[in-house]
Tab-separated table of N, CA, C and O in Angstrom:
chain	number	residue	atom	x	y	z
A	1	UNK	N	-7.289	-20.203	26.975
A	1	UNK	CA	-6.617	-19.212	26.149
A	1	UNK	C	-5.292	-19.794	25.649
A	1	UNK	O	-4.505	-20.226	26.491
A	2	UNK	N	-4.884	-19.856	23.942
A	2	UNK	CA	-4.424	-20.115	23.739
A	2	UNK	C	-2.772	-19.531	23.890
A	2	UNK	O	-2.732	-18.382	23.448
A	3	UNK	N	-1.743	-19.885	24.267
A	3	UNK	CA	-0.731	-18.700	24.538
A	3	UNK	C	0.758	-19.242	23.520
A	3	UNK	O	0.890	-20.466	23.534
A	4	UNK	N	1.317	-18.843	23.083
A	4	UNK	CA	2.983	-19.060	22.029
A	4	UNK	C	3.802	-18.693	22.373
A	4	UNK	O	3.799	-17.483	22.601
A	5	UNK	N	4.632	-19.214	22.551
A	5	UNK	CA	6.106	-18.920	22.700
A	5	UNK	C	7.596	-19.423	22.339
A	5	UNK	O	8.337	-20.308	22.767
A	6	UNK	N	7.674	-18.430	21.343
A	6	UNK	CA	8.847	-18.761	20.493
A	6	UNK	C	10.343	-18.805	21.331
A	6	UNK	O	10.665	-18.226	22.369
A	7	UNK	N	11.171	-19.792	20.395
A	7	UNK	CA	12.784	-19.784	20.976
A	7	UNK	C	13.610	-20.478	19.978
A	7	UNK	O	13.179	-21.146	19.038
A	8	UNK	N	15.007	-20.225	20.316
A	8	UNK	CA	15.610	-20.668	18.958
A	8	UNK	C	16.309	-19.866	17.866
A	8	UNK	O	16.926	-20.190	16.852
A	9	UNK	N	15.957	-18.572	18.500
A	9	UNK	CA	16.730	-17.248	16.777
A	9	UNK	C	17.678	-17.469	17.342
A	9	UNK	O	17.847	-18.251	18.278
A	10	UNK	N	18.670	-16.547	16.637
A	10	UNK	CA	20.204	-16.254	17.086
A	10	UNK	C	20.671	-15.762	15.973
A	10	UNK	O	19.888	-15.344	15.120
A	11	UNK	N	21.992	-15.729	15.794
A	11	UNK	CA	22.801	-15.252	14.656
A	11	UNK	C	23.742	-16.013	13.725
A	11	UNK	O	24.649	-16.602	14.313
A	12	UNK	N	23.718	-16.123	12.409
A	12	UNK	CA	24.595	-17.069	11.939
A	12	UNK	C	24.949	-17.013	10.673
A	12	UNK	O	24.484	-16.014	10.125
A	13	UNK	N	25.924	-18.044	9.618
A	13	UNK	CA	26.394	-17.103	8.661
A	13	UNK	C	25.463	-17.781	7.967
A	13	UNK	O	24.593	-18.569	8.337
A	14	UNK	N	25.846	-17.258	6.627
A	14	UNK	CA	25.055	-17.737	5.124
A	14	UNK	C	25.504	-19.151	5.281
A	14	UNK	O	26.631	-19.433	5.689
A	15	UNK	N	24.477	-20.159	4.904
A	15	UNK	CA	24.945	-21.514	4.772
A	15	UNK	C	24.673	-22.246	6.166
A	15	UNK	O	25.074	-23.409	6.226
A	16	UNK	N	24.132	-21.789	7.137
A	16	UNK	CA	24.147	-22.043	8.819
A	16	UNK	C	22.547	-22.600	8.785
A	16	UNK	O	21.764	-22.447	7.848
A	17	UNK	N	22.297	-23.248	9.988
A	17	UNK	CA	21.141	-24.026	10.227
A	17	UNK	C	20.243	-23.543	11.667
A	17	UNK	O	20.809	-23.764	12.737
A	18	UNK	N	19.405	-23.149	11.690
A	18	UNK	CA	18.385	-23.158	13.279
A	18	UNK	C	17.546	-23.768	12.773
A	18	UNK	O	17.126	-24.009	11.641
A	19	UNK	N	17.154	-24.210	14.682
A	19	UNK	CA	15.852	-24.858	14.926
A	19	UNK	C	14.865	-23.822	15.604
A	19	UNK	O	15.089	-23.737	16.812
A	20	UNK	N	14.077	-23.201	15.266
A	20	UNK	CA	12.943	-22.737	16.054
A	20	UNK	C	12.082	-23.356	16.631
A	20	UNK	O	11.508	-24.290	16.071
A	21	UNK	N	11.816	-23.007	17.781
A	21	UNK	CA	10.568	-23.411	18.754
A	21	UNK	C	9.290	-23.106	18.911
A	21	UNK	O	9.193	-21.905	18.662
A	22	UNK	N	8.094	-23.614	19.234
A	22	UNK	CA	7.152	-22.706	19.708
A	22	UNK	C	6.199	-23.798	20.685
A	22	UNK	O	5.356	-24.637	20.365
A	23	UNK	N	6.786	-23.340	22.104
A	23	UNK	CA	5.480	-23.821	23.085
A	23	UNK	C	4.184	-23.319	23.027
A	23	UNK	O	3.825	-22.142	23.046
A	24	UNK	N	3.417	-24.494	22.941
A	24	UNK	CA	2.032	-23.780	22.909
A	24	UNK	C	1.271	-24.291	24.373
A	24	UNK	O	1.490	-25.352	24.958
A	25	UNK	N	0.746	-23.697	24.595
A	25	UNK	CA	-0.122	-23.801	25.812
A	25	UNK	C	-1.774	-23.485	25.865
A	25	UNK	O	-2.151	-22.459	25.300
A	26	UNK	N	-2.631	-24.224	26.438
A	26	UNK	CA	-4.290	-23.726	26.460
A	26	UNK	C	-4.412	-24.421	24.971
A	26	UNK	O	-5.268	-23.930	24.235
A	27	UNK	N	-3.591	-25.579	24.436
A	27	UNK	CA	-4.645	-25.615	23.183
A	27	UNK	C	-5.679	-26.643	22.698
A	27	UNK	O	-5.485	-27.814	22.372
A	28	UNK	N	-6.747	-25.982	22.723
A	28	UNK	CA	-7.851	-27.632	22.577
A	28	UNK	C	-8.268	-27.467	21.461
A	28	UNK	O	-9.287	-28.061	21.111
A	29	UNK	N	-7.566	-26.579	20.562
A	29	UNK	CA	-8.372	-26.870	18.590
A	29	UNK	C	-8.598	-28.495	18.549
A	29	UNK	O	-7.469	-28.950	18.735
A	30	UNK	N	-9.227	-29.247	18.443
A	30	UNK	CA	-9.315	-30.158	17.339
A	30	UNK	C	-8.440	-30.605	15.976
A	30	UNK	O	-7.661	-31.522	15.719
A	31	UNK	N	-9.105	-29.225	15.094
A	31	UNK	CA	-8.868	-28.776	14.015
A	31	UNK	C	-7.976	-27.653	14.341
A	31	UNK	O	-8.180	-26.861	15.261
A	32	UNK	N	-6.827	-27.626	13.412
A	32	UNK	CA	-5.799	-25.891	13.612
A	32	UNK	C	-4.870	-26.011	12.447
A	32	UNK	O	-4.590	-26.987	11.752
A	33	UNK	N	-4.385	-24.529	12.404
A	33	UNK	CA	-3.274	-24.473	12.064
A	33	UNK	C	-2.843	-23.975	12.693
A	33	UNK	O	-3.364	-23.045	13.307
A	34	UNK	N	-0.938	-24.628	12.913
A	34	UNK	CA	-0.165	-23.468	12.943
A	34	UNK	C	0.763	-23.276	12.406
A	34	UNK	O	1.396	-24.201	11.894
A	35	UNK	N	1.195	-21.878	12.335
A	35	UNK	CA	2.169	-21.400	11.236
A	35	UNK	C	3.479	-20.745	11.475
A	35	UNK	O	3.689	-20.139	12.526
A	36	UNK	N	4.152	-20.822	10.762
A	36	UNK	CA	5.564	-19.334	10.834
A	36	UNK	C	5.358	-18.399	10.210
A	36	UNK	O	4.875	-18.467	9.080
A	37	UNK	N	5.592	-17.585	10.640
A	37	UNK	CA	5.521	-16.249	9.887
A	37	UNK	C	6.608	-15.262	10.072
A	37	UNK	O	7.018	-15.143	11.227
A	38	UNK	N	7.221	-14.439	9.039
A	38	UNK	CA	8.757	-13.520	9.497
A	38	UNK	C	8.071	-12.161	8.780
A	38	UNK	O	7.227	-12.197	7.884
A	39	UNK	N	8.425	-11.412	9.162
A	39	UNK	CA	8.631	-9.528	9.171
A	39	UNK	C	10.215	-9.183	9.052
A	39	UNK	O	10.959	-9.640	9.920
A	40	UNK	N	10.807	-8.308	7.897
A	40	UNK	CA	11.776	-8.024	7.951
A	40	UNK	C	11.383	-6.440	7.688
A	40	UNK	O	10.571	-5.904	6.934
A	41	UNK	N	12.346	-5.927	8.671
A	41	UNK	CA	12.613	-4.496	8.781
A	41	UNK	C	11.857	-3.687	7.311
A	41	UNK	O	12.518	-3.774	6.277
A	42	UNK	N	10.438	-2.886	7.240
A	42	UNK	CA	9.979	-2.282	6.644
A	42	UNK	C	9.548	-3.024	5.587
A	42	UNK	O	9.613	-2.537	4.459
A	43	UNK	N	9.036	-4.335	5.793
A	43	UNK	CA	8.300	-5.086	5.101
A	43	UNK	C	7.522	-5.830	5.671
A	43	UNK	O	7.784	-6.184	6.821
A	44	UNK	N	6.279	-6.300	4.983
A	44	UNK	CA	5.045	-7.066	5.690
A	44	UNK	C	5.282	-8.184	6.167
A	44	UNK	O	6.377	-8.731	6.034
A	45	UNK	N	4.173	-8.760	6.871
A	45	UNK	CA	5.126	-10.161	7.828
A	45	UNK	C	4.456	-10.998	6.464
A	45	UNK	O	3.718	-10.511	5.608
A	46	UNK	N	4.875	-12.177	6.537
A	46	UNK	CA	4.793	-12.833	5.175
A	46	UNK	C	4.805	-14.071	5.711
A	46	UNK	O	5.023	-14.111	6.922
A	47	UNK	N	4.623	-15.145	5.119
A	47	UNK	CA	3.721	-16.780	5.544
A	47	UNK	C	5.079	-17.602	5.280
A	47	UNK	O	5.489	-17.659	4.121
A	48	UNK	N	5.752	-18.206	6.253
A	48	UNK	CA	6.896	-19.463	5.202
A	48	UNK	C	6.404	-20.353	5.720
A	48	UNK	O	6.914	-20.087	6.808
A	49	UNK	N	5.816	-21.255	5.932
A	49	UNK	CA	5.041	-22.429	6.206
A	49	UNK	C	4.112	-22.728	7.527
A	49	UNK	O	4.134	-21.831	8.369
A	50	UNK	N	3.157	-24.073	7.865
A	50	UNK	CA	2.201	-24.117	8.045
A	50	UNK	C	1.868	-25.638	8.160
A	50	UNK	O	1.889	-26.267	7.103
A	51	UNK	N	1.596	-26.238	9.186
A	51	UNK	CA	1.198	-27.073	9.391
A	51	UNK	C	-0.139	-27.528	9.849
A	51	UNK	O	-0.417	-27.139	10.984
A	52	UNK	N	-0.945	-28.176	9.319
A	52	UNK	CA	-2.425	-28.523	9.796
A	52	UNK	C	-2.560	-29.917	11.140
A	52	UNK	O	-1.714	-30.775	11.393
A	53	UNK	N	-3.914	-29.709	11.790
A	53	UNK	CA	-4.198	-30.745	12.768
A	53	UNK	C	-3.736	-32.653	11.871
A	53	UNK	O	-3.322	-33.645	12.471
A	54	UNK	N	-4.009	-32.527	10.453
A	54	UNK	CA	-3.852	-33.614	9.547
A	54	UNK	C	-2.501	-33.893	8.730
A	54	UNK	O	-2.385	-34.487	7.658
A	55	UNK	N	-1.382	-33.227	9.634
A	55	UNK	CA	0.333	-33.034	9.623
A	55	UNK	C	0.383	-32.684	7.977
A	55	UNK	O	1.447	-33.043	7.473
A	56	UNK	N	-0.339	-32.201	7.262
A	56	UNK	CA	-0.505	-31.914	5.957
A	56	UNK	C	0.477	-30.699	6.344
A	56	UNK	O	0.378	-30.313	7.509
A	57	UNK	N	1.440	-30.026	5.495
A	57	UNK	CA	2.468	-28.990	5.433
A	57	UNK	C	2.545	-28.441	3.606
A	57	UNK	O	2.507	-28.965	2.493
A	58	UNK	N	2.690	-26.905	4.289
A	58	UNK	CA	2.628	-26.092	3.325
A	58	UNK	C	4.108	-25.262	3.342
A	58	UNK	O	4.909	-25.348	4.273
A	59	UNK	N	4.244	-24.708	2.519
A	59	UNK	CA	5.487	-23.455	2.529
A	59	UNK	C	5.622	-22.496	1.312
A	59	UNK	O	5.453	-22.785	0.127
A	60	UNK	N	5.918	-21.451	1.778
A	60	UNK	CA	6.048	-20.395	0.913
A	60	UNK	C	7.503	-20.784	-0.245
A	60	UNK	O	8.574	-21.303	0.068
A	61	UNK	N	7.075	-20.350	-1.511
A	61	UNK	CA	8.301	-20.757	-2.470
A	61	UNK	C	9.823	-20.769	-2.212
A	61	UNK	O	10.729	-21.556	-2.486
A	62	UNK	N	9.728	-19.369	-1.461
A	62	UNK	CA	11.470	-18.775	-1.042
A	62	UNK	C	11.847	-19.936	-0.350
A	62	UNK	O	12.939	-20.466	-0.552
A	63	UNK	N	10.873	-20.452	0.600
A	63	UNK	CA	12.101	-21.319	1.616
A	63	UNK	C	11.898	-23.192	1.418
A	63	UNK	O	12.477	-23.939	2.208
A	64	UNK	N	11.142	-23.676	0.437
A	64	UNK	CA	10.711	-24.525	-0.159
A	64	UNK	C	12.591	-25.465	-0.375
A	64	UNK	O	13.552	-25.135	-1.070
A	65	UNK	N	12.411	-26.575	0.510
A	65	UNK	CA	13.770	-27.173	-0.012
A	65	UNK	C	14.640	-26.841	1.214
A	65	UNK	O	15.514	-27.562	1.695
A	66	UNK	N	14.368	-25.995	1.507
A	66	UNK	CA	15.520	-25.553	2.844
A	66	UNK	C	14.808	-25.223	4.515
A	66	UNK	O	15.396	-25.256	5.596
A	67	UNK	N	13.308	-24.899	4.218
A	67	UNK	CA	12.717	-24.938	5.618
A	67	UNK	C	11.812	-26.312	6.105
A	67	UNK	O	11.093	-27.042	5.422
A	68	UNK	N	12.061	-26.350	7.202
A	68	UNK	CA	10.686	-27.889	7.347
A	68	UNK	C	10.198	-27.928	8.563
A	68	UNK	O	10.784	-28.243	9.598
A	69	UNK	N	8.418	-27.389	8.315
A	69	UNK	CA	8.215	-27.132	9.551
A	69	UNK	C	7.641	-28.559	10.361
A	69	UNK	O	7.470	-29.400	9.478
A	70	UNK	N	7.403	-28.941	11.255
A	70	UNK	CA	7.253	-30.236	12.091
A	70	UNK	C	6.400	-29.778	13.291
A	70	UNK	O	6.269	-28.566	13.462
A	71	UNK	N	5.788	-30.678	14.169
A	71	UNK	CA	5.126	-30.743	15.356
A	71	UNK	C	5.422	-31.644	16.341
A	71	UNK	O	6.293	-32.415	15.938
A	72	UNK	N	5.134	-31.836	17.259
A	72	UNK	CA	5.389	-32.831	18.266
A	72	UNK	C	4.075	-32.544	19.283
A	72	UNK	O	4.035	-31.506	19.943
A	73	UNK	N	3.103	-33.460	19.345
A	73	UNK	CA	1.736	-33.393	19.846
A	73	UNK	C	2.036	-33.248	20.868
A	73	UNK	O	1.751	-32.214	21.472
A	74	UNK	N	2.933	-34.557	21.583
A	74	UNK	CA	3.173	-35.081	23.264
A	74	UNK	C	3.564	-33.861	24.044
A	74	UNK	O	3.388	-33.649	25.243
A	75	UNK	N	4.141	-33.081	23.118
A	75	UNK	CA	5.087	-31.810	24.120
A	75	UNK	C	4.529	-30.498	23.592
A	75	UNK	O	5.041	-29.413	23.867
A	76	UNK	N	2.980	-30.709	22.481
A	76	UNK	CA	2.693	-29.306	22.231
A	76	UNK	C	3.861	-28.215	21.516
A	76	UNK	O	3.862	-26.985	21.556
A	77	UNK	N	4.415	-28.746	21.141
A	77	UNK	CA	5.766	-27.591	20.293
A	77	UNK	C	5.647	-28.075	19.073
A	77	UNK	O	5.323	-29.218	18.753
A	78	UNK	N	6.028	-26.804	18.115
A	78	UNK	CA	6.134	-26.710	16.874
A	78	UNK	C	7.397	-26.784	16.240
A	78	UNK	O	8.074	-27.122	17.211
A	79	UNK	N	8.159	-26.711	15.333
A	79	UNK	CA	9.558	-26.448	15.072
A	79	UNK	C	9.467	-25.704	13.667
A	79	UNK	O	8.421	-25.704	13.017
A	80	UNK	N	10.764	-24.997	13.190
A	80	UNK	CA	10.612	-24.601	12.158
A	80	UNK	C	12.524	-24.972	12.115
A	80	UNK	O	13.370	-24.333	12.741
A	81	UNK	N	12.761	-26.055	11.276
A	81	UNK	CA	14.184	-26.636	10.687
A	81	UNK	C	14.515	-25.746	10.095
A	81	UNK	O	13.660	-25.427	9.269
A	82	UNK	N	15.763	-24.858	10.084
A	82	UNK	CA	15.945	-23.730	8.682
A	82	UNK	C	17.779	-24.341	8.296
A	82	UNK	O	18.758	-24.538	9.016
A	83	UNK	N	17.523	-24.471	6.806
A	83	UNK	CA	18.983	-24.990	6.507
A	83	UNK	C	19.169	-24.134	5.949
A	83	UNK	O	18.436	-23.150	6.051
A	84	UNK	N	20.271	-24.170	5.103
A	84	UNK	CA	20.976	-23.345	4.290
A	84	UNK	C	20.201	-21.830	4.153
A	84	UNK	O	19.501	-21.489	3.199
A	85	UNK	N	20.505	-21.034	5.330
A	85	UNK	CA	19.706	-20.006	6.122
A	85	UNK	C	20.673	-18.826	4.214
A	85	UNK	O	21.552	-19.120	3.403
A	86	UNK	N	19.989	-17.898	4.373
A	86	UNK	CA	20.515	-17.072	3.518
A	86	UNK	C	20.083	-15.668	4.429
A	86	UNK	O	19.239	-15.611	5.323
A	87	UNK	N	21.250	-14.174	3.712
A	87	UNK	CA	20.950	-13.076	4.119
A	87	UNK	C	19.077	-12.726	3.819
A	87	UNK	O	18.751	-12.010	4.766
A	88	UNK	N	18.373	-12.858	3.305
A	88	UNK	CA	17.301	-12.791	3.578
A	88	UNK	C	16.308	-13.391	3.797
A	88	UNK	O	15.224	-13.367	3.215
A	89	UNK	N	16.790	-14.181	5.000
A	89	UNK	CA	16.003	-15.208	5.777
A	89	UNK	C	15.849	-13.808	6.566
A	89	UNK	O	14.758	-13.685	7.123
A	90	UNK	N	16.758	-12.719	6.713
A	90	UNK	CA	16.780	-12.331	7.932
A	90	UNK	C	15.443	-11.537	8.757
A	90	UNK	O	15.088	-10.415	8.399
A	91	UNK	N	14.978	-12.040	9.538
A	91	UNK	CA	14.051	-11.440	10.458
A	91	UNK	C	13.640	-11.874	11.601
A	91	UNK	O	14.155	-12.821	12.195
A	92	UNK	N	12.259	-10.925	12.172
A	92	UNK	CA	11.928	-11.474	13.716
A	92	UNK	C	10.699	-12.608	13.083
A	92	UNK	O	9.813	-12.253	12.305
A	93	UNK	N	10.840	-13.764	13.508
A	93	UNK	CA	10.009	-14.598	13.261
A	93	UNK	C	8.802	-15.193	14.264
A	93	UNK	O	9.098	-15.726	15.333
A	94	UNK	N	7.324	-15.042	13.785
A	94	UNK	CA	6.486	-15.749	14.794
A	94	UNK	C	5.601	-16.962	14.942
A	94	UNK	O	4.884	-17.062	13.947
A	95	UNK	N	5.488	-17.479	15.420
A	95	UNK	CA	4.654	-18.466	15.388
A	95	UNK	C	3.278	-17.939	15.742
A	95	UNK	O	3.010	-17.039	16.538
A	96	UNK	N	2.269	-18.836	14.833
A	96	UNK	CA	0.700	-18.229	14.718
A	96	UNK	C	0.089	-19.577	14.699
A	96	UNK	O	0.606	-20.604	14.260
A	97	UNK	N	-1.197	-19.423	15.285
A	97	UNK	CA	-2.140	-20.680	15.392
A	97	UNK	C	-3.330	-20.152	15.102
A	97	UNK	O	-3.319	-18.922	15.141
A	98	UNK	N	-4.544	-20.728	14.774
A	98	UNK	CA	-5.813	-21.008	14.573
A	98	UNK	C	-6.808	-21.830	14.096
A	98	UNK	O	-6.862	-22.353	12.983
A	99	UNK	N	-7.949	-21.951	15.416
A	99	UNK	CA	-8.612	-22.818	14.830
A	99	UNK	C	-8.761	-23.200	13.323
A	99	UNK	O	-8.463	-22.401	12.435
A	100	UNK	N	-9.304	-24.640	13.036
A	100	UNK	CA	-9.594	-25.184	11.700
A	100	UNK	C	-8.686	-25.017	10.939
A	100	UNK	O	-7.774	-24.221	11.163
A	101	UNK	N	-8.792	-25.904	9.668
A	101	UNK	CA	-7.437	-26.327	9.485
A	101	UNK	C	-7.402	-25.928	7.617
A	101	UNK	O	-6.477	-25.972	6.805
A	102	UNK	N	-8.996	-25.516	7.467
A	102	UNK	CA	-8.728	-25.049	5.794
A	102	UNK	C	-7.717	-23.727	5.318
A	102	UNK	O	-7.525	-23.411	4.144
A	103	UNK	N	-7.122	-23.041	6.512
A	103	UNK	CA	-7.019	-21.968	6.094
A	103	UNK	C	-5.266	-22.569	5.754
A	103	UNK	O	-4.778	-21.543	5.280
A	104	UNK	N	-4.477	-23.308	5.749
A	104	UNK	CA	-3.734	-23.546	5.813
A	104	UNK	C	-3.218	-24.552	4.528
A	104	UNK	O	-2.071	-24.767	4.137
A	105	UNK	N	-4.672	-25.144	3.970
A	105	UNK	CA	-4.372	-25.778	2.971
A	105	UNK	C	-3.725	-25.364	1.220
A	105	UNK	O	-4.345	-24.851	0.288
A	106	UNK	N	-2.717	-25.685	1.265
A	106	UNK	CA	-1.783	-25.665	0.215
A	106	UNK	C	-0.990	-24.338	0.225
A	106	UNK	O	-0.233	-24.033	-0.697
A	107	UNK	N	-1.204	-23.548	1.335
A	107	UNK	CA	-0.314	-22.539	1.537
A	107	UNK	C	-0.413	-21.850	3.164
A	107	UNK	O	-1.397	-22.011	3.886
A	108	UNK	N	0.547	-21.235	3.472
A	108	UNK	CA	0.942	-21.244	5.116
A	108	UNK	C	-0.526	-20.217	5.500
A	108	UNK	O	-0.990	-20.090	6.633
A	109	UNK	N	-0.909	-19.754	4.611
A	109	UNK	CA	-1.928	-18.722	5.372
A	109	UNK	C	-1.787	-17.653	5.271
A	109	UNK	O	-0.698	-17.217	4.899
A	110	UNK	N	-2.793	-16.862	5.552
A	110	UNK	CA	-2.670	-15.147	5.226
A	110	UNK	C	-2.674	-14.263	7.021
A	110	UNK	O	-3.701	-14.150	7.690
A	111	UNK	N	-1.519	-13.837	7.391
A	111	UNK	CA	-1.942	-12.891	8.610
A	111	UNK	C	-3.444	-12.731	9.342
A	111	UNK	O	-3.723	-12.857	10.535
A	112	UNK	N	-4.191	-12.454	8.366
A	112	UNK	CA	-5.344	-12.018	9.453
A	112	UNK	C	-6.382	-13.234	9.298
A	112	UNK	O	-7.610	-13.187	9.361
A	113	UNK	N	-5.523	-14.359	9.071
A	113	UNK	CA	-6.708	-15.831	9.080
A	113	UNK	C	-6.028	-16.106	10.151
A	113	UNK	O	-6.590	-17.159	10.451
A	114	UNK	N	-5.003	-15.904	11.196
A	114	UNK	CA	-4.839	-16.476	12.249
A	114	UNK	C	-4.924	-15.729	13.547
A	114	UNK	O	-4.547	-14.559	13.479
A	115	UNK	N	-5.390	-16.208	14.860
A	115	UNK	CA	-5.778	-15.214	16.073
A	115	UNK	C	-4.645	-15.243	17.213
A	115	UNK	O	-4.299	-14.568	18.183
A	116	UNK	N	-4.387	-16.044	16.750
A	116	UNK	CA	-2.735	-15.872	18.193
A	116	UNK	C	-2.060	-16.270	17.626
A	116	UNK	O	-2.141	-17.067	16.691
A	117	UNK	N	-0.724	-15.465	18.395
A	117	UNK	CA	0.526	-14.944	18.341
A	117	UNK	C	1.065	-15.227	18.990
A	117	UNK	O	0.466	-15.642	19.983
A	118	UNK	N	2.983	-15.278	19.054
A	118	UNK	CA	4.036	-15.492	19.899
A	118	UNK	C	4.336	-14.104	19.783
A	118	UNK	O	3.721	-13.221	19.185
A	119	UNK	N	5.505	-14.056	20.531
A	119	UNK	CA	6.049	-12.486	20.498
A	119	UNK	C	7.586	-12.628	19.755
A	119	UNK	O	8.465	-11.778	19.618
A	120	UNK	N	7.553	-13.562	19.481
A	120	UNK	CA	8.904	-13.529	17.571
A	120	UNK	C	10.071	-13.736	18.536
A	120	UNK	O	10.473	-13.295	19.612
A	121	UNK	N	10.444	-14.717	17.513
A	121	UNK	CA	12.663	-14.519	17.881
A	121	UNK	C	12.964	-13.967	16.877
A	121	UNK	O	12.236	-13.911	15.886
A	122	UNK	N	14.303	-13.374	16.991
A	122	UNK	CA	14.706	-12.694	15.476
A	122	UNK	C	15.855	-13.594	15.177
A	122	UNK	O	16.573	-14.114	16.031
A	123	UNK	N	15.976	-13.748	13.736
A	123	UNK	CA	16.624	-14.611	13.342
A	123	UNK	C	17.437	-13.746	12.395
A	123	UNK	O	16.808	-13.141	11.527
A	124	UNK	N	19.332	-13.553	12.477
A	124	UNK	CA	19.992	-13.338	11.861
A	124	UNK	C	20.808	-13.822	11.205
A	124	UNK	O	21.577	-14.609	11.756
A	125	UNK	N	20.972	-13.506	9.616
A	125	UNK	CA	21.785	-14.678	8.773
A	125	UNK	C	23.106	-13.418	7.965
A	125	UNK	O	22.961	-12.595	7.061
A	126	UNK	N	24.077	-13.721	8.638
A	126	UNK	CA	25.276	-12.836	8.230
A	126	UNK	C	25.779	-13.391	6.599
A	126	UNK	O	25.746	-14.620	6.548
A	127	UNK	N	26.131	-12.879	5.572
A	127	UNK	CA	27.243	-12.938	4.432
A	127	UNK	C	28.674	-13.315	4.665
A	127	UNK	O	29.468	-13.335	3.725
């Protein structure tokens, strides 16, 4: 069983930088993606990038230039680099995985193409 666990939100101003985390554990995909995904207060969770088993990387337009998501096989963790963070970066962010790796190609993925979940850091970006 595959299990996520995010780390890394916090609070910070416009112009500020995090690193997000995500331990993964139980994972024997082969083939996968995994992804970031953020939810802001009374809006849908939405895709900002996506990495495949073939380090091929995708990202949603908004954060294109300023997010970069990465992997590290040896230690099973994901990262999500966020630079020049803006007020509506702001949300709880999760990391998502799933088998095979088409669903990920040329864009982070759609919510219900992926089967596990972290339980989100929230990430705040002050003015």
């Amino acid at each position: 069983q595959v299990q996520l666990v995010e780390s890394g939100g916090g609070s910070v101003q416009a112009g500020g930088s995090l690193r997000l985390s995500c331990a993964a554990s139980g994972f024997t995909y082969s083939r996968y993606c995994m992804g970031w995904f953020r939810q802001a207060p009374g809006k849908e969770r939405e895709g900002v990038a996506a990495i495949d088993s073939d380090g091929n990387t995708s990202y949603a337009d908004s954060v294109k230039g300023r997010f970069t998501i990465a992997q590290d096989n040896a230690k099973n963790t994901l990262y999500l680099q966020m630079n020049s963070l803006k007020p509506e970066d702001t949300a709880m962010y999760y990391c998502a995985a799933v088998g095979g790796n088409w669903f990920c190609r040329g864009r982070p993925g759609r919510v219900f193409e992926y089967n596990t979940w972290g339980q989100g850091t929230q990430v705040t970006v002050s003015s």
